[in-house]
Short mmCIF file of C-alpha atoms in Angstrom, two decimals:
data_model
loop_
_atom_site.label_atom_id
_atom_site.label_comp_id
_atom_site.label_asym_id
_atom_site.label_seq_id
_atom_site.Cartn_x
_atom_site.Cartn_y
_atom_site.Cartn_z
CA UNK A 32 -58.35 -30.70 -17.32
CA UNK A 33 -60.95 -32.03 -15.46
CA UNK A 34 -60.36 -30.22 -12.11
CA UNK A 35 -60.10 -27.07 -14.47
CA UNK A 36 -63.44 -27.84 -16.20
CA UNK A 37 -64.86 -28.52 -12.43
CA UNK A 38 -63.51 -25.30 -11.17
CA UNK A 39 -65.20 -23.26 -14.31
CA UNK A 40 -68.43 -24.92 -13.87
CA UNK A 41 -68.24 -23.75 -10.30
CA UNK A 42 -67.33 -19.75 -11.07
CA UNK A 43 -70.29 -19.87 -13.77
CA UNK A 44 -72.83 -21.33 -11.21
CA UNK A 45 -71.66 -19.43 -8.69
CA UNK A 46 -70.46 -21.92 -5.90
CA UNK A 47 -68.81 -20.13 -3.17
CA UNK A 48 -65.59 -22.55 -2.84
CA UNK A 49 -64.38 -22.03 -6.47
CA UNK A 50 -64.07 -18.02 -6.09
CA UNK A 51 -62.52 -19.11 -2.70
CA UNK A 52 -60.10 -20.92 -4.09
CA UNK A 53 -59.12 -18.33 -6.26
CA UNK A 54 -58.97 -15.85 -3.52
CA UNK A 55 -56.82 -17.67 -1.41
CA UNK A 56 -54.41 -18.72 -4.11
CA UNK A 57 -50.80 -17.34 -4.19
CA UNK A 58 -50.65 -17.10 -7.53
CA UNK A 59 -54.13 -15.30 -7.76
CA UNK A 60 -52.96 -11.82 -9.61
CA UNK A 61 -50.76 -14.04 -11.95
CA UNK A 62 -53.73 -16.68 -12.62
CA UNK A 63 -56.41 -13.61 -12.75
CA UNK A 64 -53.99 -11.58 -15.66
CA UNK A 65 -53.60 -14.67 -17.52
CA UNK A 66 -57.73 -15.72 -17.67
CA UNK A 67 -58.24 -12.13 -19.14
CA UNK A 68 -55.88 -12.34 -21.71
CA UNK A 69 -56.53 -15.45 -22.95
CA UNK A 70 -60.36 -15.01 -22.91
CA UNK A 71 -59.68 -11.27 -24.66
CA UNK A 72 -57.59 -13.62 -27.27
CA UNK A 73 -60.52 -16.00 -27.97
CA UNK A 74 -62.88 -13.29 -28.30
CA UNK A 75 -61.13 -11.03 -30.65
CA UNK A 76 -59.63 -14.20 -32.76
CA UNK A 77 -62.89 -14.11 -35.17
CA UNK A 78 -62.11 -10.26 -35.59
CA UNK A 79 -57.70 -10.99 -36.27
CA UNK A 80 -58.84 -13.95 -38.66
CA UNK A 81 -61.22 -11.61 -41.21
CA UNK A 82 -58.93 -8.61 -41.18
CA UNK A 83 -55.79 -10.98 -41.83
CA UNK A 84 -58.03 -12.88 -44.75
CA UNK A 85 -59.01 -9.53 -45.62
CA UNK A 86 -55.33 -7.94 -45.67
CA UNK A 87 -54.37 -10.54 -48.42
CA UNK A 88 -56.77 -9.22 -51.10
CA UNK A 89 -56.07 -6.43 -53.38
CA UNK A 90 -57.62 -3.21 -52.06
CA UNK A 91 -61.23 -2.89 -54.23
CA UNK A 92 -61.67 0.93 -53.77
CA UNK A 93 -64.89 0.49 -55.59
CA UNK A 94 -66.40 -1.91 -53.02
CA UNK A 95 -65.34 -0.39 -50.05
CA UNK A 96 -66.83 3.12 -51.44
CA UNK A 97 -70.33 0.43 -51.86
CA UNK A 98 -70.00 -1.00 -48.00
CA UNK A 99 -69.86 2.98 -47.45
CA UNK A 100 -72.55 3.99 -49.30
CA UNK A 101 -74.59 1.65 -48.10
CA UNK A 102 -73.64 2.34 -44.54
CA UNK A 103 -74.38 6.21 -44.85
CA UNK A 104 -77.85 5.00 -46.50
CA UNK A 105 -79.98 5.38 -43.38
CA UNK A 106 -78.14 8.09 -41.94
CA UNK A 107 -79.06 10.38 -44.80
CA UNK A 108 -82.10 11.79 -43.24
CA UNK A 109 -80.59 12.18 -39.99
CA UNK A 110 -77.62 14.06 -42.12
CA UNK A 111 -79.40 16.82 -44.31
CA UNK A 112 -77.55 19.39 -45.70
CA UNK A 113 -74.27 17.94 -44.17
CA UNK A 114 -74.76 14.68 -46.19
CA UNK A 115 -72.28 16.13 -48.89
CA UNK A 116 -69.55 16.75 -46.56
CA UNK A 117 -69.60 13.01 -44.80
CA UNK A 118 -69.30 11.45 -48.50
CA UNK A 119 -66.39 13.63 -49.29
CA UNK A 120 -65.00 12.78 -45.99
CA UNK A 121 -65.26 9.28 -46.76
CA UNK A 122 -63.36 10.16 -50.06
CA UNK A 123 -60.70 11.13 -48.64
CA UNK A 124 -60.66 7.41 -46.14
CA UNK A 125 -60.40 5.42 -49.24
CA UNK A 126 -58.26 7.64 -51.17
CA UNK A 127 -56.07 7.17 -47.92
CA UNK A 128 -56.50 3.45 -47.88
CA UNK A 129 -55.42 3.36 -51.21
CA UNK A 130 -51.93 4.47 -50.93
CA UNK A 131 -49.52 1.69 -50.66
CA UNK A 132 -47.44 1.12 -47.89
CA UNK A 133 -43.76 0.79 -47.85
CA UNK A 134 -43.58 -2.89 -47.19
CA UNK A 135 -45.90 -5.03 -49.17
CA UNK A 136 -49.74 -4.72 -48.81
CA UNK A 137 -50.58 -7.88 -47.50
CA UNK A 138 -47.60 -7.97 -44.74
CA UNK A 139 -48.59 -4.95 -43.53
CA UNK A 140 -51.95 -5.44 -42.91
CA UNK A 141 -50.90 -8.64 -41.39
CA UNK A 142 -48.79 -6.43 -39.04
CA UNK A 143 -51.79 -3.84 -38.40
CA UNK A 144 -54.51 -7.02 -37.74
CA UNK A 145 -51.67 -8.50 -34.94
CA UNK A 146 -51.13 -5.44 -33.23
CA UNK A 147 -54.71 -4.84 -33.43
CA UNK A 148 -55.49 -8.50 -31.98
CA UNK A 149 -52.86 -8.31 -29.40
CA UNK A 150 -53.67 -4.97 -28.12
CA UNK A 151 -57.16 -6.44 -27.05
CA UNK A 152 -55.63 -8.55 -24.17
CA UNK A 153 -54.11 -4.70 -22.47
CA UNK A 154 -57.69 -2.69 -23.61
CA UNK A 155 -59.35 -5.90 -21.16
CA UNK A 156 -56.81 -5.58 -18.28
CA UNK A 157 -57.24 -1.55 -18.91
CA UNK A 158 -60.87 -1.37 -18.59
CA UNK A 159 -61.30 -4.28 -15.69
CA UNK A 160 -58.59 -2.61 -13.51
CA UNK A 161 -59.93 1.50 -14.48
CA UNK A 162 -63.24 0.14 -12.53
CA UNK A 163 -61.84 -2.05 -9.95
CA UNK A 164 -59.73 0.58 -8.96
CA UNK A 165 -63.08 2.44 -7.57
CA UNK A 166 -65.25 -0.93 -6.50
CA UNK A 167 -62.15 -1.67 -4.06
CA UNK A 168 -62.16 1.78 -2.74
CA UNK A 169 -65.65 1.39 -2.36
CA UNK A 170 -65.48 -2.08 -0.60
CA UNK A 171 -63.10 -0.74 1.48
CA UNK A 172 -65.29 2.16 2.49
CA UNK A 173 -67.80 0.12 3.23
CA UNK A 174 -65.55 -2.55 5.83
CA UNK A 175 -64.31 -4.88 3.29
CA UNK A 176 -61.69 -7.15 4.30
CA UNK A 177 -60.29 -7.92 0.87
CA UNK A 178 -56.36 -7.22 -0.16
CA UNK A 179 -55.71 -6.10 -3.48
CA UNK A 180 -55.06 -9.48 -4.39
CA UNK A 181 -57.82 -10.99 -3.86
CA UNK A 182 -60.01 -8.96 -5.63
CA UNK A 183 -57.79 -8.32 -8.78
CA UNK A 184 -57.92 -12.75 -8.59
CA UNK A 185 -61.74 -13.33 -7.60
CA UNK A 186 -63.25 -10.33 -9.78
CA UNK A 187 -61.45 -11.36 -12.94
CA UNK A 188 -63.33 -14.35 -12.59
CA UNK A 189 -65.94 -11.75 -14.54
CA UNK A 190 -64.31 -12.30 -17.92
CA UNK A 191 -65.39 -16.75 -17.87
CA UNK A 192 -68.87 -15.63 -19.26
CA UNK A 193 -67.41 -13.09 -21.47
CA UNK A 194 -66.08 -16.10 -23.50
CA UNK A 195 -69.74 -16.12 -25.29
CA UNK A 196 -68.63 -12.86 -27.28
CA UNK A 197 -66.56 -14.87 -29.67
CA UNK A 198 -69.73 -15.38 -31.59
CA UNK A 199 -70.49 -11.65 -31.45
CA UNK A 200 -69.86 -11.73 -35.74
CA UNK A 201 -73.41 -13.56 -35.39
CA UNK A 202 -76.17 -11.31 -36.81
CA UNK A 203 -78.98 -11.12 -33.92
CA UNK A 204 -77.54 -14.32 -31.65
CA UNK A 205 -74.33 -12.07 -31.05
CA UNK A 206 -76.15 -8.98 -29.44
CA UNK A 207 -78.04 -11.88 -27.40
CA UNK A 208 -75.40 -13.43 -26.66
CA UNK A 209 -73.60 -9.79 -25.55
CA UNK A 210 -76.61 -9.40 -23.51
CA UNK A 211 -76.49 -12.74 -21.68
CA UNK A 212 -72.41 -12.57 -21.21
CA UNK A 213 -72.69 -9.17 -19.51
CA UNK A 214 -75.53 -10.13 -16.90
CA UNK A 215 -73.56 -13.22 -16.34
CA UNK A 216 -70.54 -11.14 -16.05
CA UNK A 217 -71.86 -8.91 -13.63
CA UNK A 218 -73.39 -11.89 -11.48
CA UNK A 219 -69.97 -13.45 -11.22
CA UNK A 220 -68.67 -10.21 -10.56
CA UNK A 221 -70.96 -9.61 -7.61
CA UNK A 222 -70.10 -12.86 -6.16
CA UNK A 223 -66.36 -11.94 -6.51
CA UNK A 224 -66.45 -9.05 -4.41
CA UNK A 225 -68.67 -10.25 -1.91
CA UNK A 226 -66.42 -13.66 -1.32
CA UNK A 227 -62.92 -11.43 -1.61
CA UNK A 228 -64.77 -8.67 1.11
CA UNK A 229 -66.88 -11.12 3.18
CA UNK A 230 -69.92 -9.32 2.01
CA UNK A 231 -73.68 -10.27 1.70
CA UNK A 232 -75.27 -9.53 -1.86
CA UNK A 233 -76.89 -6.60 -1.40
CA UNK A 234 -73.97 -5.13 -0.31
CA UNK A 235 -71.51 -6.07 -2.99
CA UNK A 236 -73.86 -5.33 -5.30
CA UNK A 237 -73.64 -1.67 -3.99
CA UNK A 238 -69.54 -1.82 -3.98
CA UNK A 239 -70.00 -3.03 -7.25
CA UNK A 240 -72.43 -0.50 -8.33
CA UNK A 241 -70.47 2.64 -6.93
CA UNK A 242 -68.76 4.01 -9.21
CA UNK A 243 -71.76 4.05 -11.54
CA UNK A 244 -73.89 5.48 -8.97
CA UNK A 245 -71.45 8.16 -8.13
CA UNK A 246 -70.80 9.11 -11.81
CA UNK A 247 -74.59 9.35 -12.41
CA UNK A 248 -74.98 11.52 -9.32
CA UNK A 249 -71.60 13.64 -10.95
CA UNK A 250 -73.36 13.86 -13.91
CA UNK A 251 -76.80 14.73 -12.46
CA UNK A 252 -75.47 17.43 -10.55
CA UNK A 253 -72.94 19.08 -13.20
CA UNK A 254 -75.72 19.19 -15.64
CA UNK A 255 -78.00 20.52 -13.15
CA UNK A 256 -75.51 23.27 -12.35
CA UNK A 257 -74.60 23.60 -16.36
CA UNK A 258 -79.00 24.20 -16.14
CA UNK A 259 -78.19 26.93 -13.20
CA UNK A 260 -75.87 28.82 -14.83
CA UNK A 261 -77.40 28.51 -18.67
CA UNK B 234 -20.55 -3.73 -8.62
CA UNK B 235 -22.05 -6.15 -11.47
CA UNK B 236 -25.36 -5.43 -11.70
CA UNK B 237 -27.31 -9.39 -11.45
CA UNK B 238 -29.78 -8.60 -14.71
CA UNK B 239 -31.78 -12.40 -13.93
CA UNK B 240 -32.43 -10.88 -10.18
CA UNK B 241 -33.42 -7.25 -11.82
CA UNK B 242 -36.02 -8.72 -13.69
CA UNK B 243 -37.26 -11.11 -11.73
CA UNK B 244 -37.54 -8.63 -8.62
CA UNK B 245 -39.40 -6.30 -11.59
CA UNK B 246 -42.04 -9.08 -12.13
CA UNK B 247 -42.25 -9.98 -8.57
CA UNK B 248 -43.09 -6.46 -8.26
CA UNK B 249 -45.68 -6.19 -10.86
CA UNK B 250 -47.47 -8.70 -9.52
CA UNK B 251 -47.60 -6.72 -6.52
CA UNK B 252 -45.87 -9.07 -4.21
CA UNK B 253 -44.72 -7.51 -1.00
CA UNK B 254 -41.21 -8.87 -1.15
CA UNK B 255 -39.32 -7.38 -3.70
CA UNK B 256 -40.96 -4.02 -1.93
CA UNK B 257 -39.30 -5.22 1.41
CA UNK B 258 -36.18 -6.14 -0.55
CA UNK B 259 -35.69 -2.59 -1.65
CA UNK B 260 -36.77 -0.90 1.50
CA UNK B 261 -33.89 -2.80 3.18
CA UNK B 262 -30.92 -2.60 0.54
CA UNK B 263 -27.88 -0.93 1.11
CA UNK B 264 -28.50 2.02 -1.22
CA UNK B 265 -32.11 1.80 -2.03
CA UNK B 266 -31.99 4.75 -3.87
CA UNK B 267 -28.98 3.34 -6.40
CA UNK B 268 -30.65 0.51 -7.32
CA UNK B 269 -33.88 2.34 -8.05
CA UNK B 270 -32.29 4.44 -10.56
CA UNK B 271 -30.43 1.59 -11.89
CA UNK B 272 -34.03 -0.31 -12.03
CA UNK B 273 -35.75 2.71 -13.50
CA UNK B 274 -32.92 3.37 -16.23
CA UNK B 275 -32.70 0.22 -17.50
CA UNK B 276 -36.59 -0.54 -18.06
CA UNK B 277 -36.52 3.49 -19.78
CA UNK B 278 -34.27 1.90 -21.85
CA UNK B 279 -36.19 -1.80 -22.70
CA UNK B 280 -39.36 0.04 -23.54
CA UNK B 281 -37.39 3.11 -25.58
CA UNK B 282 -35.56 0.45 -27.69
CA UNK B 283 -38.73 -1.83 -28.03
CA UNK B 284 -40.97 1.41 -28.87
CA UNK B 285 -38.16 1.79 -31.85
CA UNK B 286 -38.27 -1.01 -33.64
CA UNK B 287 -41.97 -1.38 -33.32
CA UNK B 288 -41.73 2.36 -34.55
CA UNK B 289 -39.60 1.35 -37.69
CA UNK B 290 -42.17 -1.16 -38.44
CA UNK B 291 -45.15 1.11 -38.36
CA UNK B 292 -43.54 3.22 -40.28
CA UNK B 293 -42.68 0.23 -43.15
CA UNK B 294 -46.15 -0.74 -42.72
CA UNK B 295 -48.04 2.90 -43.44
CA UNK B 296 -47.69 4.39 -46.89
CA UNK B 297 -46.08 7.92 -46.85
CA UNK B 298 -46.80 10.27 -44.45
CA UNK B 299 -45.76 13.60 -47.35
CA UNK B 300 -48.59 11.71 -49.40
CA UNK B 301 -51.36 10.84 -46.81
CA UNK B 302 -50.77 14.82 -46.06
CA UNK B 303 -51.03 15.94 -49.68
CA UNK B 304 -54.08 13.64 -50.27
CA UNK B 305 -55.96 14.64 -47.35
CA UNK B 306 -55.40 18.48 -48.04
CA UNK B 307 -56.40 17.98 -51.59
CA UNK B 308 -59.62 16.40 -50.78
CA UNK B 309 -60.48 18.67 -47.68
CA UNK B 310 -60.19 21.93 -50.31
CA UNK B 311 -63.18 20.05 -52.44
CA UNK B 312 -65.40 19.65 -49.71
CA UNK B 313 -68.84 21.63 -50.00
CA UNK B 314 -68.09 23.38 -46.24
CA UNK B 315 -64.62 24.66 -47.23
CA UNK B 316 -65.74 26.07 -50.85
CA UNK B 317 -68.69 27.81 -49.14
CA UNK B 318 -66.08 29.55 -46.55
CA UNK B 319 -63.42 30.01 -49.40
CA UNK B 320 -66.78 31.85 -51.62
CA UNK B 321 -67.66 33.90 -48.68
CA UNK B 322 -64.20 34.94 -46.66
CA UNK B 323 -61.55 34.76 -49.60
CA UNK B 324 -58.46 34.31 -49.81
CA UNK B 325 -57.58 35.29 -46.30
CA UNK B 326 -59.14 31.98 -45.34
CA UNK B 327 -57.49 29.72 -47.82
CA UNK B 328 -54.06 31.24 -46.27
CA UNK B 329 -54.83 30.52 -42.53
CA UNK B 330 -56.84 27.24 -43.16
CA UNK B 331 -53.21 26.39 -44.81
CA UNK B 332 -51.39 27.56 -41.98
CA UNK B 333 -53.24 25.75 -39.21
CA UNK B 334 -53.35 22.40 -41.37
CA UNK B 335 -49.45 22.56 -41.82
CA UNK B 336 -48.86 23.23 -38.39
CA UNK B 337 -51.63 20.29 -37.22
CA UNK B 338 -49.41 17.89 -39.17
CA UNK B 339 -46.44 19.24 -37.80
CA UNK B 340 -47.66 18.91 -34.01
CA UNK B 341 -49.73 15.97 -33.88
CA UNK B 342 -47.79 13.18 -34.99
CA UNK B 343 -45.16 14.10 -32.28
CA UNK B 344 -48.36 14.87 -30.07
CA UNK B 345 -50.25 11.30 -30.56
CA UNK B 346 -46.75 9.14 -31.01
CA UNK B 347 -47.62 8.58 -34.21
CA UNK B 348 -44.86 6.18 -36.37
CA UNK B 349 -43.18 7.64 -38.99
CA UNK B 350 -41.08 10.53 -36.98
CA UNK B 351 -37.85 7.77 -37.23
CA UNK B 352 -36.21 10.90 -35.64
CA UNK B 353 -38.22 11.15 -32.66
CA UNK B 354 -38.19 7.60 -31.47
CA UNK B 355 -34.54 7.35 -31.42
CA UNK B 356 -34.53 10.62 -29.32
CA UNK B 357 -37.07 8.49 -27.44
CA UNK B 358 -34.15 6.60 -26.25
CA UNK B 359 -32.86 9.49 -24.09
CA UNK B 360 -36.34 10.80 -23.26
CA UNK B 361 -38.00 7.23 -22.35
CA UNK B 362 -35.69 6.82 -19.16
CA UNK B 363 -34.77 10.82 -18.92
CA UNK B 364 -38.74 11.41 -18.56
CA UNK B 365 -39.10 8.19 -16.25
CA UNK B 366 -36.46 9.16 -13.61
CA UNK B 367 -38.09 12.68 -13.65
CA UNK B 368 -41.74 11.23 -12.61
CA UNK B 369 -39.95 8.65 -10.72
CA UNK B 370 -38.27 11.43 -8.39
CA UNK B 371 -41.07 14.23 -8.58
CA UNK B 372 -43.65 11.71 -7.65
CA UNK B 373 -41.31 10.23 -4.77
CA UNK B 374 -40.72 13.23 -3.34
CA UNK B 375 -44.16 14.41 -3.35
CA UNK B 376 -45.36 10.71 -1.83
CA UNK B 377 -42.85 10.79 0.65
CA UNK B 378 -44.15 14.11 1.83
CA UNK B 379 -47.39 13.21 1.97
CA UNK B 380 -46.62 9.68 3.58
CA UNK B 381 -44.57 11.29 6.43
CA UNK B 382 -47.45 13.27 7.57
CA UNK B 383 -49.60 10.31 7.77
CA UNK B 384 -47.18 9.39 10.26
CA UNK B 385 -45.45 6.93 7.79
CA UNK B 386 -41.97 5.52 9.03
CA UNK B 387 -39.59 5.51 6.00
CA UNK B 388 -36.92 7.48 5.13
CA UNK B 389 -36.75 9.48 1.96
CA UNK B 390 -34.34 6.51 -0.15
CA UNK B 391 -36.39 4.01 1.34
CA UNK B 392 -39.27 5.93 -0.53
CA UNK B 393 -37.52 6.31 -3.76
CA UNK B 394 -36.39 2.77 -3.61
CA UNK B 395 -39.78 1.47 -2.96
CA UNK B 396 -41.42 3.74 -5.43
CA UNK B 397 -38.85 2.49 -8.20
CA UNK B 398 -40.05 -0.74 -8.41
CA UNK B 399 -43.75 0.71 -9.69
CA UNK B 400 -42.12 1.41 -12.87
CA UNK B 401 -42.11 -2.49 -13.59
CA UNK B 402 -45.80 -1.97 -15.91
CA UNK B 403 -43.58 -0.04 -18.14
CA UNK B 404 -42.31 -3.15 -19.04
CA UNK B 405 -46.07 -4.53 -20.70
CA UNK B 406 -44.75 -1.79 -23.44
CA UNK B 407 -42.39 -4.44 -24.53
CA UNK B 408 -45.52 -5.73 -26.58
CA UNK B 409 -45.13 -2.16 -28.68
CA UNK B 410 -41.75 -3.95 -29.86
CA UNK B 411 -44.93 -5.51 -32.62
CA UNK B 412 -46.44 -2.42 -34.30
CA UNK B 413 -49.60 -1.03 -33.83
CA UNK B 414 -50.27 -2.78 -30.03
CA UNK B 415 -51.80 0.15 -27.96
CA UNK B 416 -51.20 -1.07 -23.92
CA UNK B 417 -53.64 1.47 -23.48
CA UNK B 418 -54.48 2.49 -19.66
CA UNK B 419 -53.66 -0.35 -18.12
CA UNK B 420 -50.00 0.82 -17.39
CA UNK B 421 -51.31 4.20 -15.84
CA UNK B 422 -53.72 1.97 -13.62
CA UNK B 423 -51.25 -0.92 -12.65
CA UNK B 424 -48.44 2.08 -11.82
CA UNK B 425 -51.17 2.96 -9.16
CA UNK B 426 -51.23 -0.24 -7.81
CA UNK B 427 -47.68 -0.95 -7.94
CA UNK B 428 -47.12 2.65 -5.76
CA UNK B 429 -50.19 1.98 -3.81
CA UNK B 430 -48.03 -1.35 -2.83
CA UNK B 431 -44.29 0.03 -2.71
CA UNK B 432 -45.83 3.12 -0.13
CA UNK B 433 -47.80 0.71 2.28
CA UNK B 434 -44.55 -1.65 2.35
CA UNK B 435 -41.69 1.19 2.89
CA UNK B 436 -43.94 3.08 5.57
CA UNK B 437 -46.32 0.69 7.00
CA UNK B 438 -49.08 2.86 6.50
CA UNK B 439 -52.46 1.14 6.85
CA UNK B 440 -54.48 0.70 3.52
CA UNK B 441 -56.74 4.22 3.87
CA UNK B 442 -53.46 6.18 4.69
CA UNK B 443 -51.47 4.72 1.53
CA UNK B 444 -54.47 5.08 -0.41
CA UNK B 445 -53.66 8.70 0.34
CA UNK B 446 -50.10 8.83 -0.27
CA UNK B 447 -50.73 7.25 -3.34
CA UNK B 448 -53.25 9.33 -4.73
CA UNK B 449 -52.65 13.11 -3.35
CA UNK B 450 -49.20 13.23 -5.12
CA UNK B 451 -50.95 12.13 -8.70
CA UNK B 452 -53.93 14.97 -8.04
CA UNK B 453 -51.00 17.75 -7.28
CA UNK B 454 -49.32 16.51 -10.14
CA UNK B 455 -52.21 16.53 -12.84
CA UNK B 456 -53.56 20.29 -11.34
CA UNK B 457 -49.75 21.42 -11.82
CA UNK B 458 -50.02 20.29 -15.57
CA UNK B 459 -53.65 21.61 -15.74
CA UNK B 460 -52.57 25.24 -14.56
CA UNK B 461 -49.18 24.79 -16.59
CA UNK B 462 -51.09 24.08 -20.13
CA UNK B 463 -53.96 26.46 -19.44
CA UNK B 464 -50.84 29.26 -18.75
CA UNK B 465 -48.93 27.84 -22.01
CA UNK B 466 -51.52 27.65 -24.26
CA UNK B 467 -52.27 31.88 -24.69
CA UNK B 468 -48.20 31.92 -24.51
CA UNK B 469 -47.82 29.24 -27.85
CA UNK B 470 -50.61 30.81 -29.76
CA UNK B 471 -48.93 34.43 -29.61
CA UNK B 472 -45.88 32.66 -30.32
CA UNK B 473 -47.30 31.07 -33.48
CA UNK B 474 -49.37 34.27 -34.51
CA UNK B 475 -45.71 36.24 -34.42
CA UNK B 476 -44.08 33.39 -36.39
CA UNK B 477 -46.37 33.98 -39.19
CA UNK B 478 -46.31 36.70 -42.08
#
């Protein structure tokens, strides 16, 4: 535990030999899979617990068409004339929710809130290995040294500072804290790639950056063309 | 022959986390191109029979699809948009709005997976592995191609048995065995990997020319099903304009 508690403080201040360490282990992909699950896990728990709690009371149609209400409130400027069409189409959500399902209410929305909970561990592993795919094809590009395992095992390190989200339910701390996990996030996330590629800063901050840049520069020049052409 | 199930799935984990050996392993065997089949079979048929039972729960956990249908229609008929096109088109537009509704709900629950079609996810348990030896060939073929004019080294079954093994992040599906868990992109992104891996171990390739003979075969592949649905699509709405009175 306290090696483990060592080697955390190390990844959040940035110490070279802990994302060394996890670049030279082994195990690394196996190690790097499990962080982001179990971080996803802790994150989304607040989310499963309030949906299961939530799946346990009778449906109050009445309510949720209140929450609703309320919700559309602000947007009814911003809606005009189609204001009468989003309210109906609301109508027809709780109508929907409603209906009762085959097997009894509350065991089926305890179903829905588990596969909901444990489908946030594969959205975390989607979304971290959709962009690494590009910031390794950029490091490599650019001389990188790093294997595939070491940067699936160093970057994943990104996901420690995530760990703050779990208080994202917070009105006002939980956007700051969003804030503060993601520039953290990224941070570690530099450091990863530049320890897995033997890179300096600057440049695995652009490796890292890539695939943004080159998407704004897609975008850029398809709407400049879409400007051409209209 | 027995097949050794313990060594199948630990070579299939092995391989998923992208170790090099059970790539080597394969490259090497016998009949490389046996046991990828055999590999690629029996996960088709894990995931098909997990995806069913996580189907039949869906299903037990969703209230009736005939009544979600009906409720849905009988609200969208209310709404202000549809009255003002029923006051100004008539009748005529009632009739096709009906039409393209009915056949929405008969496409897109097959088209999105959605739980309920009992029907469909048992025929899932031929079409799971049926559709995954199909990619599994079509892409090996195609990467093989590609790899051998990047000078790569490996024979065609050496390819095929190689390329089997990136059909191990089929097996995260297993979680779909709960219903409602969507494993989302990662198994499209890890398949990469796992190819990526199984072409730079069968041919030797260096990383920029696997990177290649990874990726040109899934490009060829997506513009073939590009051209194919932009040439089917006229085709299936003529089809569906005859069908109707």
């Amino acid at each position: 535990m306290k090696a483990f508690l060592a080697r955390l403080r190390g990844v959040l201040t940035l110490e070279t030999a802990a994302f060394e360490e996890m670049r030279d282990a082994r195990d690394g992909i196996r190690r790097a899979l499990l962080l982001i699950a179990v971080i996803s896990l802790i994150v989304a728990f607040p989310t499963f617990v309030g949906e299961f709690v939530q799946g346990w009371r009778p449906f109050d149609a009445a309510r949720a068409r209140a929450e609703a209400e309320a919700a559309l409130q602000p947007l009814s400027p911003a809606l005009g004339p189609m204001l009468d069409n989003v309210r109906a189409g609301l109508n027809i959500g709780l109508e929907v929710a409603a209906l009762p399902p085959r097997l009894p209410r509350p065991l089926a929305h305890t179903l829905q809130a588990l596969g909901r909970y444990l489908s946030s561990p594969f959205a975390w592993v989607g979304g971290w290995l959709s962009y690494l795919l590009w910031v390794m094809l950029a490091a490599k590009l650019m001389g990188g040294r790093g294997g595939i395992r070491q940067m699936l095992a160093t970057t994943s390190l990104y996901s420690i500072p995530q760990a703050l989200n779990v208080l994202g339910f917070v009105p006002f701390l939980g956007r700051a804290l969003w804030v503060v996990a993601f520039t953290w996030g990224l941070l570690v996330y530099v450091k990863a790639v530049a320890v897995a590629n033997d890179f300096d800063w600057s440049k695995a901050a652009l490796a890292t950056l890539a695939p943004l840049i080159v998407l704004a520069y897609g975008l850029v020049v398809v709407t400049g063309l879409a400007g051409l052409w209209g | 022959m027995k097949p050794d199930f313990r060594h199948l799935a630990t070579l299939l984990g092995r391989a998923l986390l992208l170790e090099p050996e059970p790539y080597n392993e394969l490259r090497e065997s016998p009949n490389p191109f046996v046991e990828g089949l055999f590999l690629v079979v029996a996960v088709g048929l894990v995931v098909a029979v997990a995806s069913l039972i996580g189907s039949i729960l869906a299903w037990a956990s969703l209230p009736n699809m005939a009544t979600v249908r009906q409720v849905v229609y009988e609200n969208l008929v209310r709404m202000p948009w549809y009255l003002q096109w029923e006051e100004q088109a008539g009748s005529r537009f009632v009739q096709e709005f009906k039409r393209w509704y009915d056949l929405g709900w008969q496409v897109s629950p097959i088209l999105l997976g959605a739980p309920g079609n009992l029907l469909f996810s048992l025929a899932n348990l031929v079409l799971t592995p049926l559709g995954l030896v199909l990619s599994w060939l079509v892409y090996g073929v195609l990467a093989h191609v590609v790899a051998r004019l990047l000078k790569g080294r490996a024979t065609l079954v050496q390819t095929l048995g190689c390329t089997a093994l990136a059909v191990a992040p089929q097996l995260l599906k297993i979680a779909t065995v709960l219903p409602f868990v969507n494993v989302g992109v990662v198994v499209g992104a890890w398949t990469l990997l796992c190819q990526y891996r199984g072409l730079r171990e069968a041919h030797a390739l260096p990383w920029g020319r696997a990177f290649l003979a990874t990726v040109l075969p899934v490009l060829v592949l997506w513009l073939l099903i590009i051209v194919g649905v932009a040439a089917a699509i006229p085709f299936g709405l003529t089809l569906v304009g005859r069908s109707q009175p």
